[in-house]
Amino acid sequence: MAMNLPHQIGAISGAALCADAGEAPSSSTVTAVWRSPATSNMGVSMTMNGPENGRVSPSPPLTPPLGSVRPEISLSLAAEALMSAPISTVDVPDREYIAGGNARGEEKQNGVPVYVMMPLDSVTWNHTVNRKKAMNASLQALRSAGVEGIMMDVWWGWWRGETRIPLPNWVVEEINKDHDLAYTDQWGRRNYEYISLGCDTVPALRGRTPVQCYSDFMRAFSKEFEHLLGDTIVEIQVGMGPAGELRYPSYPEQNGTWRFPGIGAFQCYDKYMLSSLKSAAEGIGKPEWGATGPTDAGNYNSWPEDTNFFKKEGGGWNSSYGQFFLSWYSQMLLNHGERILQSAKTIFENKRVKLSAKIAGIHWHYGTRSHAPELTAGYYNTRFHDGYLPIAQMLARNGAIFNFTCIEMRDHEQPQDALCAPEKLVRQVALATQEAGVPLAGENALPRYDGCAHEQILQASALNADGNSAGREMCAFTYLRMNPDLFQPDNWRRFADFVKKMGEGKDVQRCWEQVEREAEHFVHVTRPLVQEAAVALTH
């Protein structure tokens, strides 16, 4: 089952708080914290993933601890190591807020706050900050440029103190006993990095269901970090699939199985998914439809017109059977998301943190009628069927933010023979979230440092999809990611300018030249820190 629990802890930026000279603050003071008047703290963001995407998965309640350290304490030590890195002060003006509050909280601030994703190796296996000097300089530089906060992945192997990223050993042991716990394609290829969502409610993990294990994990996290929730930790992104995204692992890149822009493959051939399909088919009086999934949908690297199922004219996707299958396949994914978010909502209720979920920006072959790559990923989105409104409505029911990728991409930059259309896709998602009444956040899918990408993000974040957004903007944007390239002089200058413009907001009538001059001031002030960060991060 695809259960990925990335918990993203956003951070609010303000004026630096720092310990006495030469003294590292204690873990209880959370030194990677910046305040400004009437604002909350800036903290660290963490991403916790469940068994479905292999990055982090919860342990069963009776799993023996690793050594003498309980798993949740290991996570605490690692997180506090990052948050206790000493931060030096730098004399830069604070950002102005309308009414205080965090960027994803109830009180609105000007513009779209920008968060920066931290390097994957920010914390070492020994639960200490990696490259402390570089981290110190980098965080100060980001803060000086007006970055709102940071976001960080917490990998399961790292959390358990293990030196591996895939599923933890206790999960692998259960999969080895029952291979159908893994996602399976029509050729019998198993994906052992994920647990099939078909067994969401099956007590397959030492007597516990995967959903129960996720809940145990989230509950342990909530208890361990209760003193930080709502202040340092302002958002938890609940991952529910590969790369933390709510989707099936339909386009795995491992071992060259899938290559862009292939259509991917349906992941519904384990016994648990097939059992559900059989019941659904019998329920509508069509038992013959429940024996298997589509067998004429090509392979991972096919194109839509190469297949009988996805082809434009007379394709099975638009037949009665195709509509039944795609409705079932996508509803299974929605049900999975609903279960996880309902649990998260209960656990983090009254904790003053926002919940969010990431949806993949599958833009290739978007210009075709069938939208094949979206269908294999579980998004029932075709020329005649809106696949994103049901997702937005599910997130709205559970009070979660809709986080979408590929915000930086332009249609003409992508391979036109594959009919890629990221701009049109983003507009469709913006309209769906507007209709559902759910906040929309964004992030770039690939590292970009050029002005064209920044300009595209600025335009997309304004949410003018229908020409009448009535002051609506994205609630936040996450920039991928902090690394040495970001701090190269030209890249840093463009990034500081981008952050400043994002913070202005679309309804603020100001001359962009003035904004750029102010950004140049930030660049000048942070030059020593930026130079230090660029050098330190490369070593």
GROMACS .gro file of C-alpha atoms in nm, residues 41-260:
model
  220
   41ASN     CA    1   0.925   3.087   1.544
   42MET     CA    2   1.123   2.963   1.254
   43GLY     CA    3   1.214   2.601   1.284
   44VAL     CA    4   1.312   2.293   1.092
   45SER     CA    5   1.103   2.098   0.852
   46MET     CA    6   1.097   1.721   0.846
   47THR     CA    7   0.959   1.471   0.604
   48MET     CA    8   0.854   1.130   0.731
   49ASN     CA    9   0.755   0.864   0.484
   50GLY     CA   10   0.562   0.542   0.532
   51PRO     CA   11   0.615   0.191   0.399
   52GLU     CA   12   0.466   0.276   0.069
   53ASN     CA   13   0.740   0.496  -0.065
   54GLY     CA   14   1.034   0.349   0.111
   55ARG     CA   15   1.163   0.671   0.260
   56VAL     CA   16   1.012   0.638   0.606
   57SER     CA   17   0.775   0.385   0.751
   58PRO     CA   18   0.628   0.340   1.096
   59SER     CA   19   0.726   0.051   1.314
   60PRO     CA   20   0.475  -0.187   1.469
   61PRO     CA   21   0.401  -0.102   1.833
   62LEU     CA   22   0.602  -0.394   1.970
   63THR     CA   23   0.901  -0.374   1.739
   64PRO     CA   24   1.221  -0.406   1.946
   65PRO     CA   25   1.414  -0.078   1.964
   66LEU     CA   26   1.743  -0.040   1.783
   67GLY     CA   27   2.013  -0.086   2.047
   68SER     CA   28   1.921   0.104   2.359
   69VAL     CA   29   1.766   0.402   2.182
   70ARG     CA   30   1.395   0.413   2.106
   71PRO     CA   31   1.323   0.504   1.741
   72GLU     CA   32   1.133   0.822   1.825
   73ILE     CA   33   1.415   0.935   2.052
   74SER     CA   34   1.665   0.883   1.769
   75LEU     CA   35   1.453   1.112   1.553
   76SER     CA   36   1.438   1.366   1.834
   77LEU     CA   37   1.814   1.366   1.875
   78ALA     CA   38   1.864   1.415   1.502
   79ALA     CA   39   1.609   1.693   1.475
   80GLU     CA   40   1.735   1.875   1.780
   81ALA     CA   41   2.088   1.846   1.646
   82LEU     CA   42   1.987   2.046   1.341
   83MET     CA   43   1.781   2.293   1.539
   84SER     CA   44   2.058   2.348   1.794
   85ALA     CA   45   2.322   2.452   1.544
   86PRO     CA   46   2.442   2.797   1.656
   87ILE     CA   47   2.317   3.076   1.434
   88SER     CA   48   2.505   3.402   1.417
   89THR     CA   49   2.324   3.731   1.377
   90VAL     CA   50   2.337   3.958   1.079
   91ASP     CA   51   2.202   4.311   1.059
   92VAL     CA   52   1.923   4.294   0.804
   93PRO     CA   53   1.571   4.438   0.818
   94ASP     CA   54   1.283   4.207   0.906
   95ARG     CA   55   1.002   4.137   0.667
   96GLU     CA   56   0.677   4.319   0.720
   97TYR     CA   57   0.366   4.122   0.808
   98ILE     CA   58   0.005   4.225   0.784
   99ALA     CA   59  -0.109   4.063   1.105
  100GLY     CA   60   0.162   3.824   1.213
  101GLY     CA   61   0.101   3.451   1.230
  102ASN     CA   62   0.277   3.184   1.033
  103ALA     CA   63   0.275   3.173   0.657
  104ARG     CA   64   0.040   2.875   0.643
  105GLY     CA   65  -0.160   2.969   0.949
  106GLU     CA   66  -0.485   3.154   0.987
  107GLU     CA   67  -0.349   3.508   0.955
  108LYS     CA   68  -0.256   3.623   0.606
  109GLN     CA   69   0.070   3.796   0.529
  110ASN     CA   70   0.165   3.984   0.216
  111GLY     CA   71   0.249   3.774  -0.085
  112VAL     CA   72   0.352   3.410  -0.108
  113PRO     CA   73   0.602   3.290   0.156
  114VAL     CA   74   0.897   3.094   0.021
  115TYR     CA   75   1.037   2.787   0.198
  116VAL     CA   76   1.361   2.616   0.100
  117MET     CA   77   1.408   2.240   0.101
  118MET     CA   78   1.715   2.139   0.298
  119PRO     CA   79   1.987   1.904   0.167
  120LEU     CA   80   1.909   1.538   0.220
  121ASP     CA   81   2.222   1.498   0.429
  122SER     CA   82   2.160   1.791   0.664
  123VAL     CA   83   2.179   1.559   0.964
  124THR     CA   84   2.433   1.278   0.989
  125TRP     CA   85   2.365   0.916   1.077
  126ASN     CA   86   2.505   0.997   1.421
  127HIS     CA   87   2.235   1.261   1.477
  128THR     CA   88   2.462   1.562   1.445
  129VAL     CA   89   2.444   1.856   1.208
  130ASN     CA   90   2.640   1.791   0.890
  131ARG     CA   91   2.874   2.078   0.794
  132LYS     CA   92   2.774   2.306   1.083
  133LYS     CA   93   2.967   2.603   0.950
  134ALA     CA   94   2.798   2.579   0.611
  135MET     CA   95   2.457   2.529   0.774
  136ASN     CA   96   2.503   2.837   0.991
  137ALA     CA   97   2.602   3.058   0.700
  138SER     CA   98   2.336   2.913   0.470
  139LEU     CA   99   2.045   2.961   0.710
  140GLN     CA  100   2.148   3.317   0.784
  141ALA     CA  101   2.178   3.393   0.413
  142LEU     CA  102   1.832   3.247   0.345
  143ARG     CA  103   1.681   3.443   0.629
  144SER     CA  104   1.847   3.763   0.512
  145ALA     CA  105   1.698   3.721   0.165
  146GLY     CA  106   1.349   3.699   0.315
  147VAL     CA  107   1.300   3.321   0.303
  148GLU     CA  108   1.013   3.227   0.533
  149GLY     CA  109   1.143   2.895   0.655
  150ILE     CA  110   1.288   2.558   0.569
  151MET     CA  111   1.157   2.213   0.495
  152MET     CA  112   1.339   1.888   0.554
  153ASP     CA  113   1.305   1.519   0.471
  154VAL     CA  114   1.332   1.265   0.750
  155TRP     CA  115   1.422   0.929   0.601
  156TRP     CA  116   1.313   0.609   0.771
  157GLY     CA  117   1.660   0.450   0.764
  158TRP     CA  118   1.810   0.767   0.911
  159TRP     CA  119   1.538   0.790   1.173
  160ARG     CA  120   1.603   0.433   1.288
  161GLY     CA  121   1.977   0.488   1.287
  162GLU     CA  122   2.014   0.247   0.997
  163THR     CA  123   2.237   0.312   0.699
  164ARG     CA  124   1.977   0.228   0.438
  165ILE     CA  125   1.695   0.429   0.287
  166PRO     CA  126   1.446   0.158   0.166
  167LEU     CA  127   1.187  -0.012   0.384
  168PRO     CA  128   1.304  -0.107   0.734
  169ASN     CA  129   1.394  -0.466   0.801
  170TRP     CA  130   1.078  -0.556   0.990
  171VAL     CA  131   0.865  -0.453   0.691
  172VAL     CA  132   1.091  -0.635   0.444
  173GLU     CA  133   1.056  -0.949   0.655
  174GLU     CA  134   0.677  -0.934   0.625
  175ILE     CA  135   0.695  -0.872   0.249
  176ASN     CA  136   0.926  -1.169   0.211
  177LYS     CA  137   0.656  -1.382   0.374
  178ASP     CA  138   0.381  -1.239   0.154
  179HIS     CA  139   0.507  -1.091  -0.174
  180ASP     CA  140   0.161  -0.957  -0.253
  181LEU     CA  141   0.217  -0.684   0.005
  182ALA     CA  142   0.424  -0.516  -0.266
  183TYR     CA  143   0.280  -0.332  -0.565
  184THR     CA  144   0.271  -0.557  -0.871
  185ASP     CA  145   0.237  -0.481  -1.241
  186GLN     CA  146   0.073  -0.704  -1.504
  187TRP     CA  147   0.401  -0.884  -1.578
  188GLY     CA  148   0.444  -0.985  -1.216
  189ARG     CA  149   0.718  -0.732  -1.147
  190ARG     CA  150   0.711  -0.645  -0.777
  191ASN     CA  151   0.804  -0.308  -0.633
  192TYR     CA  152   0.961  -0.393  -0.299
  193GLU     CA  153   1.012  -0.032  -0.203
  194TYR     CA  154   0.642   0.016  -0.140
  195ILE     CA  155   0.349  -0.152   0.032
  196SER     CA  156   0.039  -0.188  -0.181
  197LEU     CA  157  -0.251   0.031  -0.074
  198GLY     CA  158  -0.469  -0.273  -0.143
  199CYS     CA  159  -0.381  -0.397   0.206
  200ASP     CA  160  -0.452  -0.069   0.388
  201THR     CA  161  -0.696  -0.244   0.619
  202VAL     CA  162  -0.533  -0.589   0.626
  203PRO     CA  163  -0.347  -0.679   0.952
  204ALA     CA  164  -0.043  -0.780   0.749
  205LEU     CA  165   0.232  -0.617   0.957
  206ARG     CA  166   0.269  -0.835   1.263
  207GLY     CA  167  -0.100  -0.819   1.334
  208ARG     CA  168  -0.136  -0.451   1.258
  209THR     CA  169  -0.269  -0.286   0.944
  210PRO     CA  170  -0.038  -0.046   0.762
  211VAL     CA  171  -0.275   0.241   0.844
  212GLN     CA  172  -0.257   0.152   1.213
  213CYS     CA  173   0.123   0.151   1.193
  214TYR     CA  174   0.122   0.492   1.026
  215SER     CA  175  -0.103   0.620   1.301
  216ASP     CA  176   0.133   0.482   1.567
  217PHE     CA  177   0.420   0.659   1.395
  218MET     CA  178   0.241   0.992   1.374
  219ARG     CA  179   0.125   0.962   1.734
  220ALA     CA  180   0.481   0.898   1.852
  221PHE     CA  181   0.602   1.197   1.652
  222SER     CA  182   0.331   1.420   1.796
  223LYS     CA  183   0.420   1.318   2.150
  224GLU     CA  184   0.794   1.360   2.105
  225PHE     CA  185   0.772   1.704   1.942
  226GLU     CA  186   0.468   1.841   2.119
  227HIS     CA  187   0.670   2.133   2.258
  228LEU     CA  188   0.755   2.243   1.901
  229LEU     CA  189   0.422   2.189   1.727
  230GLY     CA  190   0.249   2.507   1.618
  231ASP     CA  191   0.552   2.724   1.681
  232THR     CA  192   0.872   2.585   1.534
  233ILE     CA  193   0.684   2.313   1.347
  234VAL     CA  194   0.401   2.479   1.157
  235GLU     CA  195   0.317   2.222   0.889
  236ILE     CA  196   0.323   1.845   0.852
  237GLN     CA  197   0.310   1.714   0.499
  238VAL     CA  198   0.161   1.366   0.509
  239GLY     CA  199   0.313   1.161   0.230
  240MET     CA  200   0.103   0.886   0.081
  241GLY     CA  201   0.307   0.741  -0.203
  242PRO     CA  202   0.630   0.752  -0.404
  243ALA     CA  203   0.841   1.063  -0.339
  244GLY     CA  204   0.584   1.161  -0.078
  245GLU     CA  205   0.315   1.204  -0.344
  246LEU     CA  206  -0.039   1.067  -0.344
  247ARG     CA  207  -0.007   0.833  -0.642
  248TYR     CA  208   0.078   0.479  -0.748
  249PRO     CA  209   0.445   0.397  -0.828
  250SER     CA  210   0.355   0.376  -1.196
  251TYR     CA  211   0.678   0.517  -1.338
  252PRO     CA  212   0.969   0.366  -1.139
  253GLU     CA  213   1.308   0.478  -1.262
  254GLN     CA  214   1.504   0.207  -1.081
  255ASN     CA  215   1.704  -0.015  -1.314
  256GLY     CA  216   1.574   0.176  -1.614
  257THR     CA  217   1.223   0.032  -1.584
  258TRP     CA  218   1.065   0.362  -1.688
  259ARG     CA  219   1.206   0.648  -1.893
  260PHE     CA  220   1.052   0.987  -1.961
   0.00000   0.00000   0.00000
